[in-house]
CSV table of C-alpha atoms and ligand atoms in Angstrom, one decimal:
chain,number,residue,atom,x,y,z
A,1,MET,CA,9.4,8.4,-27.4
A,2,THR,CA,11.7,10.8,-29.1
A,3,LEU,CA,14.9,11.9,-27.0
A,4,PRO,CA,15.0,15.8,-26.3
A,5,SER,CA,18.0,16.4,-28.4
A,6,ARG,CA,20.8,18.4,-26.5
A,7,TRP,CA,19.7,17.8,-22.9
A,8,PRO,CA,22.0,20.3,-21.5
A,9,ALA,CA,20.3,23.5,-23.2
A,10,VAL,CA,17.0,22.0,-22.7
A,11,LEU,CA,17.5,21.8,-18.7
A,12,GLN,CA,19.0,25.5,-18.9
A,13,ALA,CA,16.0,26.3,-20.0
A,14,VAL,CA,13.8,24.8,-17.5
A,15,MET,CA,15.7,25.7,-14.7
A,16,LYS,CA,15.3,29.1,-15.5
A,17,GLY,CA,11.7,28.6,-14.7
A,18,GLN,CA,12.3,27.2,-11.2
A,19,PRO,CA,11.4,30.1,-8.9
A,20,ARG,CA,7.6,29.4,-9.3
A,21,ALA,CA,8.0,26.5,-7.4
A,22,LEU,CA,9.9,28.2,-4.3
A,23,ALA,CA,7.1,30.9,-4.2
A,24,ASP,CA,4.4,28.3,-4.0
A,25,SER,CA,2.7,28.1,-0.6
A,26,HIS,CA,2.8,24.7,-0.8
A,27,TYR,CA,6.3,24.2,-1.4
A,28,PRO,CA,8.0,22.4,1.3
A,29,GLN,CA,10.0,24.5,4.1
A,30,TRP,CA,12.2,21.5,5.3
A,31,HIS,CA,11.5,18.5,3.1
A,32,LEU,CA,13.1,17.6,0.0
A,33,ALA,CA,11.2,18.5,-3.5
A,34,PRO,CA,12.1,19.3,-6.9
A,35,VAL,CA,12.5,22.9,-7.9
A,36,THR,CA,10.5,21.8,-11.0
A,37,GLY,CA,9.0,19.0,-12.5
A,38,LEU,CA,8.0,15.7,-10.9
A,39,MET,CA,9.9,14.0,-8.4
A,40,ASN,CA,9.7,10.3,-7.8
A,41,ASP,CA,11.8,7.6,-6.1
A,42,PRO,CA,14.6,8.4,-3.9
A,43,ASN,CA,17.6,6.7,-5.3
A,44,GLY,CA,21.4,6.0,-4.6
A,45,PHE,CA,20.8,7.1,-0.8
A,46,ILE,CA,24.4,6.7,0.5
A,47,PHE,CA,26.7,7.8,3.3
A,48,PHE,CA,30.0,8.4,1.3
A,49,ALA,CA,33.2,10.0,2.2
A,50,GLY,CA,31.7,12.0,5.1
A,51,ARG,CA,28.5,13.3,3.5
A,52,TYR,CA,25.1,11.8,2.7
A,53,HIS,CA,24.1,11.8,-1.1
A,54,LEU,CA,20.3,11.1,-2.1
A,55,PHE,CA,19.7,11.2,-5.7
A,56,TYR,CA,15.9,11.0,-7.3
A,57,GLN,CA,13.7,10.1,-10.0
A,58,TRP,CA,13.2,13.3,-11.7
A,59,ASN,CA,11.5,14.6,-14.7
A,60,PRO,CA,12.8,18.0,-14.8
A,61,LEU,CA,10.7,18.8,-18.3
A,62,GLY,CA,7.4,18.5,-16.6
A,63,CYS,CA,5.0,17.2,-14.2
A,64,ASP,CA,4.4,13.8,-15.8
A,65,HIS,CA,6.4,10.3,-15.7
A,66,ARG,CA,8.6,10.8,-18.7
A,67,TYR,CA,12.2,11.5,-19.1
A,68,LYS,CA,13.3,10.4,-16.0
A,69,CYS,CA,16.5,11.8,-14.9
A,70,TRP,CA,18.7,11.2,-11.8
A,71,GLY,CA,18.7,14.4,-9.7
A,72,HIS,CA,21.1,14.5,-7.0
A,73,TRP,CA,21.3,16.4,-3.4
A,74,ARG,CA,24.2,16.3,-1.1
A,75,SER,CA,23.8,16.7,3.1
A,76,ASP,CA,26.5,16.7,6.0
A,77,ASP,CA,23.7,16.2,8.4
A,78,LEU,CA,20.2,14.8,6.9
A,79,VAL,CA,18.8,18.2,7.6
A,80,HIS,CA,20.3,20.7,5.5
A,81,TRP,CA,20.5,19.6,1.7
A,82,HIS,CA,22.4,21.1,-1.2
A,83,HIS,CA,21.8,20.9,-5.0
A,84,GLU,CA,24.0,18.9,-6.9
A,85,PRO,CA,24.5,19.0,-10.9
A,86,LEU,CA,21.9,16.4,-12.5
A,87,ALA,CA,23.7,13.1,-12.4
A,88,LEU,CA,22.0,10.8,-15.2
A,89,MET,CA,19.6,11.9,-17.9
A,90,PRO,CA,18.4,9.2,-20.6
A,91,ASP,CA,20.7,9.7,-23.4
A,92,GLU,CA,22.1,6.5,-24.4
A,93,GLU,CA,20.2,3.8,-26.7
A,94,TYR,CA,20.3,1.5,-23.5
A,95,ASP,CA,18.2,4.0,-21.4
A,96,ARG,CA,16.5,5.8,-23.7
A,97,ASN,CA,13.0,5.9,-21.9
A,98,GLY,CA,14.3,6.5,-18.4
A,99,CYS,CA,17.2,6.2,-16.3
A,100,TYR,CA,14.9,4.2,-13.9
A,101,SER,CA,15.5,3.7,-10.0
A,102,GLY,CA,18.5,2.4,-8.5
A,103,SER,CA,21.1,2.6,-6.0
A,104,ALA,CA,24.8,3.8,-5.0
A,105,VAL,CA,27.7,2.1,-3.6
A,106,ASP,CA,31.3,3.1,-2.7
A,107,ASN,CA,33.5,0.9,-5.2
A,108,ARG,CA,37.0,1.2,-3.7
A,109,GLY,CA,36.4,5.0,-3.2
A,110,VAL,CA,34.3,5.7,-6.2
A,111,LEU,CA,30.9,6.7,-5.6
A,112,THR,CA,29.1,4.1,-8.2
A,113,LEU,CA,25.6,4.3,-9.5
A,114,CYS,CA,23.4,1.1,-10.2
A,115,TYR,CA,20.4,1.8,-12.2
A,116,THR,CA,18.0,0.5,-14.8
A,117,GLY,CA,18.1,1.6,-18.2
A,118,ASN,CA,14.4,1.5,-19.5
A,119,VAL,CA,13.9,0.8,-23.1
A,120,LYS,CA,10.0,1.0,-24.7
A,121,PHE,CA,9.5,-0.4,-28.1
A,122,ASP,CA,6.6,0.6,-30.4
A,123,ASP,CA,4.7,-2.6,-30.1
A,124,GLY,CA,4.2,-1.4,-26.4
A,125,SER,CA,6.9,-3.9,-25.0
A,126,ARG,CA,9.8,-3.1,-23.0
A,127,THR,CA,13.3,-4.3,-21.9
A,128,ALA,CA,15.4,-3.2,-19.2
A,129,TRP,CA,19.3,-2.8,-18.5
A,130,GLN,CA,20.7,-2.8,-15.4
A,131,CYS,CA,23.6,-0.3,-15.6
A,132,LEU,CA,26.5,1.4,-13.9
A,133,ALA,CA,27.8,5.0,-13.7
A,134,GLU,CA,30.9,6.4,-12.0
A,135,GLU,CA,31.6,9.5,-10.3
A,136,GLN,CA,34.4,11.8,-12.2
A,137,GLU,CA,36.8,14.2,-10.4
A,138,ASP,CA,34.5,16.9,-11.2
A,139,GLY,CA,31.5,15.5,-9.8
A,140,SER,CA,29.7,14.4,-12.8
A,141,PHE,CA,29.0,10.5,-13.9
A,142,LYS,CA,30.3,8.7,-16.5
A,143,LYS,CA,28.2,5.8,-17.6
A,144,CYS,CA,29.9,2.4,-18.0
A,145,GLY,CA,26.8,1.0,-20.0
A,146,PRO,CA,24.6,-2.2,-19.4
A,147,VAL,CA,26.0,-5.0,-16.8
A,148,LEU,CA,23.1,-7.0,-16.8
A,149,ALA,CA,20.6,-8.2,-19.4
A,150,LEU,CA,16.9,-8.8,-19.1
A,151,PRO,CA,17.2,-12.5,-17.2
A,152,GLU,CA,15.0,-15.4,-19.2
A,153,GLY,CA,11.6,-16.2,-17.6
A,154,TYR,CA,10.7,-12.3,-16.8
A,155,THR,CA,9.0,-9.6,-18.9
A,156,GLY,CA,10.8,-6.3,-19.6
A,157,HIS,CA,9.7,-5.1,-15.9
A,158,VAL,CA,12.8,-5.9,-13.9
A,159,ARG,CA,14.2,-2.9,-12.4
A,160,ASP,CA,15.4,-0.9,-9.0
A,161,PRO,CA,18.8,-2.8,-8.3
A,162,LYS,CA,19.8,-2.5,-4.7
A,163,VAL,CA,23.3,-3.3,-4.5
A,164,TRP,CA,25.4,-3.9,-1.4
A,165,GLN,CA,28.7,-5.6,-0.4
A,166,HIS,CA,28.8,-8.6,1.9
A,167,GLU,CA,32.3,-10.3,2.8
A,168,GLY,CA,34.1,-9.0,-0.3
A,169,MET,CA,31.1,-10.2,-2.9
A,170,TRP,CA,28.7,-7.8,-4.1
A,171,TYR,CA,24.9,-8.6,-4.1
A,172,MET,CA,22.1,-7.0,-6.1
A,173,VAL,CA,18.4,-7.2,-5.4
A,174,LEU,CA,15.9,-6.7,-8.2
A,175,GLY,CA,12.3,-6.2,-8.9
A,176,ALA,CA,10.8,-8.0,-11.3
A,177,GLN,CA,7.6,-9.6,-12.9
A,178,ASP,CA,7.7,-13.2,-14.4
A,179,TRP,CA,6.0,-14.6,-17.4
A,180,GLN,CA,2.9,-15.7,-15.4
A,181,GLN,CA,2.6,-12.1,-14.3
A,182,ARG,CA,3.7,-12.7,-10.7
A,183,GLY,CA,6.0,-10.1,-9.0
A,184,LYS,CA,9.4,-11.3,-7.5
A,185,VAL,CA,12.3,-10.2,-6.1
A,186,LEU,CA,15.7,-11.5,-7.9
A,187,LEU,CA,19.1,-12.0,-6.3
A,188,PHE,CA,22.5,-11.8,-8.1
A,189,ARG,CA,26.1,-12.0,-7.1
A,190,SER,CA,29.1,-10.4,-8.5
A,191,GLU,CA,32.6,-10.2,-7.6
A,192,ASP,CA,33.4,-7.0,-9.6
A,193,LEU,CA,29.9,-4.9,-10.3
A,194,HIS,CA,30.3,-5.9,-13.6
A,195,SER,CA,29.6,-9.6,-14.0
A,196,TRP,CA,26.4,-10.6,-12.4
A,197,GLN,CA,25.5,-14.5,-11.7
A,198,PRO,CA,21.8,-15.1,-10.9
A,199,CYS,CA,20.8,-16.6,-7.5
A,200,GLY,CA,17.3,-17.1,-8.3
A,201,GLU,CA,14.1,-15.3,-6.7
A,202,ILE,CA,14.2,-14.9,-2.7
A,203,ALA,CA,10.3,-13.5,-2.3
A,204,GLY,CA,7.3,-12.7,-4.5
A,205,GLN,CA,4.0,-14.0,-5.3
A,206,GLY,CA,3.7,-17.9,-4.9
A,207,LEU,CA,6.9,-18.3,-2.7
A,208,ASN,CA,7.0,-18.5,1.1
A,209,GLY,CA,3.2,-19.4,0.9
A,210,LEU,CA,2.3,-15.7,-0.4
A,211,GLU,CA,-0.7,-15.5,-2.6
A,212,ASP,CA,-2.5,-12.7,-3.8
A,213,ALA,CA,0.8,-10.8,-3.6
A,214,GLY,CA,0.7,-8.7,-6.9
A,215,TYR,CA,1.7,-8.7,-10.5
A,216,MET,CA,5.4,-6.8,-10.1
A,217,TRP,CA,7.3,-6.2,-7.1
A,218,GLU,CA,9.2,-2.7,-7.2
A,219,CYS,CA,11.9,-0.8,-5.6
A,220,PRO,CA,13.0,-3.7,-3.3
A,221,ASP,CA,15.6,-3.1,-0.4
A,222,LEU,CA,17.2,-5.9,1.7
A,223,PHE,CA,19.3,-5.4,4.8
A,224,ALA,CA,20.2,-6.5,8.1
A,225,LEU,CA,18.4,-4.7,11.3
A,226,ASP,CA,18.5,-5.8,14.8
A,227,GLY,CA,19.3,-9.3,14.4
A,228,THR,CA,17.1,-10.2,11.5
A,229,HIS,CA,16.8,-9.4,7.9
A,230,VAL,CA,14.3,-7.1,6.5
A,231,LEU,CA,13.0,-6.8,2.9
A,232,ILE,CA,11.3,-3.6,1.8
A,233,CYS,CA,9.3,-3.9,-1.4
A,234,CYS,CA,6.3,-2.1,-3.1
A,235,PRO,CA,4.2,-5.1,-4.5
A,236,GLN,CA,2.0,-3.8,-7.2
A,237,GLY,CA,-1.5,-5.3,-7.4
A,238,LEU,CA,-1.7,-6.3,-3.8
A,239,ALA,CA,-5.1,-7.4,-3.0
A,240,ARG,CA,-6.9,-4.7,-0.7
A,241,GLU,CA,-7.9,-5.5,2.8
A,242,PRO,CA,-10.8,-3.6,4.6
A,243,HIS,CA,-8.0,-1.7,6.8
A,244,ARG,CA,-4.7,-2.0,4.9
A,245,TYR,CA,-3.2,-1.9,1.5
A,246,LEU,CA,-5.9,1.0,0.2
A,247,ASN,CA,-3.5,2.7,-1.8
A,248,THR,CA,-3.2,2.0,-5.6
A,249,TYR,CA,0.2,1.4,-5.0
A,250,PRO,CA,1.3,0.1,-1.4
A,251,ALA,CA,4.8,-0.2,0.2
A,252,ALA,CA,5.2,-3.1,2.5
A,253,TRP,CA,8.2,-5.2,4.6
A,254,MET,CA,8.7,-8.6,5.8
A,255,SER,CA,11.4,-9.9,8.1
A,256,GLY,CA,13.2,-13.7,8.2
A,257,ALA,CA,16.3,-15.2,7.8
A,258,PHE,CA,18.3,-14.6,4.7
A,259,ASP,CA,20.8,-17.5,4.0
A,260,TYR,CA,24.0,-15.8,1.8
A,261,GLU,CA,25.2,-19.4,1.0
A,262,ARG,CA,22.1,-21.0,0.0
A,263,ALA,CA,20.6,-17.6,-1.4
A,264,THR,CA,17.2,-18.1,0.5
A,265,PHE,CA,15.1,-15.7,2.5
A,266,GLU,CA,12.6,-17.3,4.7
A,267,HIS,CA,10.2,-14.6,5.8
A,268,GLY,CA,7.4,-13.9,7.7
A,269,ALA,CA,4.0,-12.2,6.8
A,270,LEU,CA,3.8,-9.2,4.5
A,271,ARG,CA,2.9,-5.9,6.2
A,272,GLU,CA,2.2,-2.3,5.2
A,273,LEU,CA,4.9,0.0,5.6
A,274,ASP,CA,3.1,3.3,6.3
A,275,ALA,CA,-0.8,3.3,6.5
A,276,GLY,CA,-1.2,7.1,4.9
A,277,PHE,CA,-2.4,8.4,1.6
A,278,GLU,CA,1.5,8.8,0.3
A,279,PHE,CA,4.3,6.6,0.7
A,280,TYR,CA,5.8,4.5,-1.7
A,281,ALA,CA,9.2,3.3,-3.2
A,282,PRO,CA,11.4,3.8,0.1
A,283,GLN,CA,15.2,3.5,0.0
A,284,THR,CA,17.4,2.9,2.8
A,285,ALA,CA,21.2,3.5,3.7
A,286,LEU,CA,23.7,3.2,6.9
A,287,ALA,CA,24.3,6.1,8.5
A,288,GLU,CA,28.2,6.8,9.8
A,289,ASP,CA,26.9,5.1,13.2
A,290,GLY,CA,25.6,2.2,11.9
A,291,ARG,CA,21.8,3.6,11.8
A,292,ARG,CA,19.3,2.3,9.1
A,293,ILE,CA,17.9,5.6,7.7
A,294,LEU,CA,14.7,5.3,5.4
A,295,ILE,CA,13.5,8.2,3.2
A,296,GLY,CA,10.2,7.4,0.8
A,297,TRP,CA,8.4,9.2,-2.0
A,298,MET,CA,5.7,10.9,-0.5
A,299,GLY,CA,3.4,10.0,-3.6
A,300,VAL,CA,1.7,7.4,-5.3
A,301,PRO,CA,1.5,7.1,-9.2
A,302,ASP,CA,-2.3,6.6,-9.4
A,303,GLY,CA,-5.2,8.9,-10.9
A,304,GLU,CA,-5.1,11.6,-7.8
A,305,GLU,CA,-1.3,12.6,-8.6
A,306,MET,CA,-2.3,14.7,-11.7
A,307,LEU,CA,-5.0,16.4,-10.1
A,308,GLN,CA,-2.5,17.8,-7.2
A,309,PRO,CA,-2.4,21.7,-7.4
A,310,THR,CA,1.1,21.9,-7.4
A,311,ARG,CA,1.2,20.9,-10.9
A,312,ALA,CA,0.0,24.2,-11.8
A,313,GLN,CA,3.2,26.0,-10.4
A,314,GLY,CA,5.4,23.5,-12.3
A,315,TRP,CA,6.3,21.0,-9.6
A,316,ILE,CA,5.0,17.9,-8.0
A,317,HIS,CA,5.6,15.6,-4.9
A,318,GLN,CA,8.1,15.7,-2.0
A,319,MET,CA,10.2,13.2,-0.1
A,320,THR,CA,9.4,11.9,3.6
A,321,CYS,CA,11.8,13.2,6.3
A,322,PRO,CA,14.5,10.7,6.7
A,323,ARG,CA,13.4,8.1,9.5
A,324,GLU,CA,15.5,5.9,11.6
A,325,LEU,CA,14.5,2.1,11.3
A,326,ARG,CA,14.6,-0.4,14.3
A,327,TYR,CA,13.2,-4.1,14.7
A,328,ARG,CA,11.8,-5.0,17.8
A,329,ASP,CA,9.0,-7.5,19.4
A,330,GLY,CA,8.4,-8.4,15.7
A,331,ARG,CA,7.7,-4.9,14.3
A,332,LEU,CA,9.4,-2.4,12.4
A,333,TRP,CA,9.9,0.9,14.1
A,334,GLN,CA,10.2,4.2,12.3
A,335,THR,CA,11.1,7.4,14.1
A,336,PRO,CA,12.3,10.8,12.4
A,337,VAL,CA,16.1,11.0,13.0
A,338,ARG,CA,17.5,12.8,15.8
A,339,GLU,CA,19.1,15.4,13.6
A,340,LEU,CA,15.9,17.0,12.6
A,341,GLN,CA,15.3,18.0,16.5
A,342,ARG,CA,18.0,20.8,15.5
A,343,LEU,CA,15.1,22.5,13.8
A,344,ARG,CA,13.0,22.8,16.8
A,345,GLU,CA,12.3,26.5,18.0
A,346,ALA,CA,11.4,26.9,21.7
A,347,GLU,CA,9.0,24.3,23.2
A,348,ARG,CA,5.6,24.8,24.2
A,349,GLN,CA,3.1,22.9,26.4
A,350,TRP,CA,-0.3,22.9,26.8
A,351,GLN,CA,-3.1,20.6,28.9
A,352,GLY,CA,-6.9,20.8,28.9
A,353,TYR,CA,-10.1,20.2,26.9
A,354,ALA,CA,-9.1,19.5,23.2
A,355,SER,CA,-11.6,22.1,22.1
A,356,ASP,CA,-9.9,25.1,24.2
A,357,ALA,CA,-6.4,24.0,22.8
A,358,PRO,CA,-4.8,26.8,20.8
A,359,ILE,CA,-4.8,27.0,17.2
A,360,LEU,CA,-1.4,26.2,15.5
A,361,ASP,CA,0.0,27.1,12.4
A,362,ALA,CA,0.8,24.0,10.3
A,363,ALA,CA,3.3,25.4,8.2
A,364,ARG,CA,6.5,24.3,10.2
A,365,LEU,CA,5.3,22.3,13.1
A,366,GLU,CA,6.3,19.4,15.2
A,367,PHE,CA,3.9,18.2,17.9
A,368,GLU,CA,3.3,15.7,20.6
A,369,LEU,CA,0.0,14.6,21.5
A,370,ILE,CA,-1.5,12.4,24.3
A,371,ALA,CA,-5.2,11.8,24.1
A,372,PRO,CA,-8.0,8.9,24.4
A,373,CYS,CA,-9.9,10.6,21.8
A,374,VAL,CA,-9.6,13.6,19.8
A,375,THR,CA,-9.9,14.9,16.2
A,376,VAL,CA,-7.3,17.1,14.5
A,377,ASP,CA,-8.3,19.4,11.7
A,378,PHE,CA,-5.8,20.3,9.0
A,379,ALA,CA,-7.5,23.7,7.7
A,380,GLY,CA,-10.4,21.7,6.7
A,381,ALA,CA,-8.4,19.5,4.2
A,382,LEU,CA,-7.2,16.8,6.3
A,383,ARG,CA,-8.4,15.5,9.5
A,384,LEU,CA,-6.9,13.0,12.0
A,385,ILE,CA,-9.2,11.2,14.4
A,386,VAL,CA,-7.7,9.2,17.4
A,387,GLU,CA,-9.9,6.6,18.8
A,388,LYS,CA,-9.5,3.8,21.5
A,389,ASN,CA,-8.9,1.3,19.1
A,390,GLY,CA,-6.6,3.4,16.3
A,391,VAL,CA,-6.4,6.4,14.0
A,392,ARG,CA,-8.2,7.2,11.0
A,393,LEU,CA,-7.1,10.1,8.6
A,394,GLU,CA,-9.7,11.5,6.3
A,395,ARG,CA,-9.5,13.4,3.1
A,396,ALA,CA,-11.5,14.4,0.3
A,397,SER,CA,-10.7,12.7,-3.1
A,398,LEU,CA,-9.3,15.0,-5.7
A,399,GLN,CA,-11.1,13.3,-8.4
A,400,THR,CA,-14.7,12.6,-6.9
A,401,GLY,CA,-14.5,14.8,-3.5
A,402,GLU,CA,-15.9,12.0,-1.5
A,403,THR,CA,-14.5,11.2,1.6
A,404,LEU,CA,-11.5,8.7,1.6
A,405,THR,CA,-10.1,7.1,4.8
A,406,ARG,CA,-6.8,5.3,6.1
A,407,TYR,CA,-6.5,3.5,9.1
A,408,TRP,CA,-4.1,2.1,11.5
A,409,LEU,CA,-5.6,0.0,14.1
A,410,GLY,CA,-3.8,-0.6,17.6
A,411,ASP,CA,-3.9,0.9,21.0
A,412,VAL,CA,-3.0,4.5,20.6
A,413,ARG,CA,-0.7,5.9,23.5
A,414,HIS,CA,1.3,8.9,22.0
A,415,LEU,CA,1.4,10.6,18.7
A,416,ARG,CA,4.1,12.7,17.2
A,417,VAL,CA,3.0,14.4,14.0
A,418,LEU,CA,5.5,16.4,11.7
A,419,CYS,CA,4.1,19.1,9.6
A,420,ASP,CA,5.4,21.0,6.6
A,421,ARG,CA,3.3,23.1,4.3
A,422,SER,CA,1.5,20.4,2.5
A,423,SER,CA,2.4,17.1,4.3
A,424,VAL,CA,2.0,15.5,7.7
A,425,GLU,CA,3.9,12.7,8.9
A,426,ILE,CA,2.2,11.0,11.8
A,427,PHE,CA,4.5,8.6,14.1
A,428,ILE,CA,2.1,6.4,16.5
A,429,ASN,CA,3.6,5.2,20.0
A,430,GLU,CA,7.2,6.2,19.1
A,431,GLY,CA,7.2,4.7,15.7
A,432,GLU,CA,5.1,1.7,15.8
A,433,GLY,CA,2.8,2.7,13.1
A,434,VAL,CA,3.3,5.7,10.4
A,435,MET,CA,0.9,7.5,8.3
A,436,SER,CA,2.4,10.3,5.4
A,437,SER,CA,-0.1,12.4,3.7
A,438,ARG,CA,-0.2,15.5,1.5
A,439,TYR,CA,-2.7,17.7,1.7
A,440,PHE,CA,-3.3,21.2,0.0
A,441,PRO,CA,-4.5,23.8,2.7
A,442,ASP,CA,-5.5,27.3,1.6
A,443,ALA,CA,-2.2,29.1,3.1
A,444,PRO,CA,-1.7,29.5,6.3
A,445,ALA,CA,-2.7,26.3,7.0
A,446,GLN,CA,-4.1,26.1,10.9
A,447,ILE,CA,-4.6,23.2,12.8
A,448,ARG,CA,-7.3,23.0,15.3
A,449,PHE,CA,-8.1,20.5,18.0
A,450,GLU,CA,-11.7,19.3,18.3
A,451,GLY,CA,-13.8,17.0,21.2
A,452,ALA,CA,-14.3,17.1,24.8
A,453,SER,CA,-11.3,14.9,26.0
A,454,ASN,CA,-8.7,15.7,28.1
A,455,ILE,CA,-5.3,16.5,26.0
A,456,THR,CA,-1.7,17.1,26.8
A,457,LEU,CA,0.1,18.8,23.9
A,458,ARG,CA,3.9,19.5,23.5
A,459,TYR,CA,5.0,21.6,20.6
A,460,TRP,CA,7.8,23.3,18.5
A,461,SER,CA,7.6,25.4,15.4
A,462,LEU,CA,10.5,24.4,13.1
A,463,ARG,CA,13.0,26.6,11.3
A,464,SER,CA,13.0,26.8,7.6
A,465,CYS,CA,15.4,24.8,6.0
A,466,MET,CA,15.2,25.0,2.5
A,467,ILE,CA,17.6,23.3,-0.2
A,468,GLU,CA,20.3,25.3,-1.0
B,501,FRU,C1,8.7,3.6,-8.6
B,501,FRU,C2,9.2,3.1,-10.3
B,501,FRU,C3,10.1,2.3,-10.3
B,501,FRU,C4,10.8,3.1,-11.6
B,501,FRU,C5,10.7,4.4,-11.4
B,501,FRU,C6,10.5,5.0,-12.6
B,501,FRU,O1,7.9,4.6,-8.4
B,501,FRU,O2,7.9,2.9,-11.1
B,501,FRU,O3,9.8,0.9,-10.4
B,501,FRU,O4,12.3,2.6,-11.5
B,501,FRU,O5,9.6,4.2,-10.8
B,501,FRU,O6,10.3,6.4,-12.5
């Protein structure tokens, strides 16, 4: 792949085309999305010097997975976001095929990005460098070059450094594939972010009794939460099961005991993090008050993504809303951050037979629903079916037209659903389960409730809050 020469000039030309996305009836009203091109993973999520920063994988030049840069947004409150100048672009030999995913740290007051420099060769092979970049006074980022080469025993698929500090020492987890094509998470340690010592594999296929766990693990994130340690990861090639891991690429988590001294992680079973159609590559950050906040990419890089209609308007994909994580009763709970309640307008309530319920406008809406059985139809493009033993989500395949189904199994007591113009996030039982999905209605999207059960509804329309 040849580098676009004169990156800044290219970008300027590209940004001129941006209003097309903003005029699209599918462009989110309160979620983060690219103004042009393709956005994927959240990167460098951090609360730094009084503000939240979220970077993201971004191809500003088109709606495909090339030319990966780091875009940059900033927020005071996790609700209102502002554009910042592009942070990284693939303009060096060591990142020439993409500034791939990574994280951000506060290195003695300097906002420092840790990312993967992806390099592909003509024979189809690749290598990866873990690299640093530091924020300058003018807000731009100066690359410091690679700090870690490909470790021995792994293919060129080693990437997505998540770095954090613990008792004066820096730690990094990396997603990896070993020479036997097994997905792994590697741990490294450093005193200064520049020189890294390997501490071995802490999780992956073949470790801790995990079999059939995939050929490559991407985007690991390891953190302490409510008395345990949680590892989030994206195991590619995980065996499909009848009711879970149904997306081409799933996101998963496990909890256990992480030992810094021995560099070991004894963990329990792998579990699905989100049961919807679109959820991948999440990343967490610590909020000012110690909450663990997660943002995910509402997309999966499979055959369907290139058929999404927003491509014709020059943009594709969006982020999830920020969610607070808690660990309780052996489960990971996710709830929308409380700051999002600021978007609510007047509250309305309704009770009665589902089929008599008001038709709601799905463009900017939050609703809470208590119902033993009900079907919620989103403009004929997505159906949420609540039954005694779980929730089903149905959508027609963009490729074949056949109905695809995703499942969350369990006793459903309460649903909270956050809607934007082309997405829904369904929080089951105050966050015990989550299903995130895109859908592409003919605007304006209407929500209808169907069925003979009695339902109780509370709902709010949400204020528009587009990126400025
Ligand atoms: C996950 C991922 C990462 C990689 C990035 C490239 O979606 O494949 O592993 O760093 O996307 O855009």
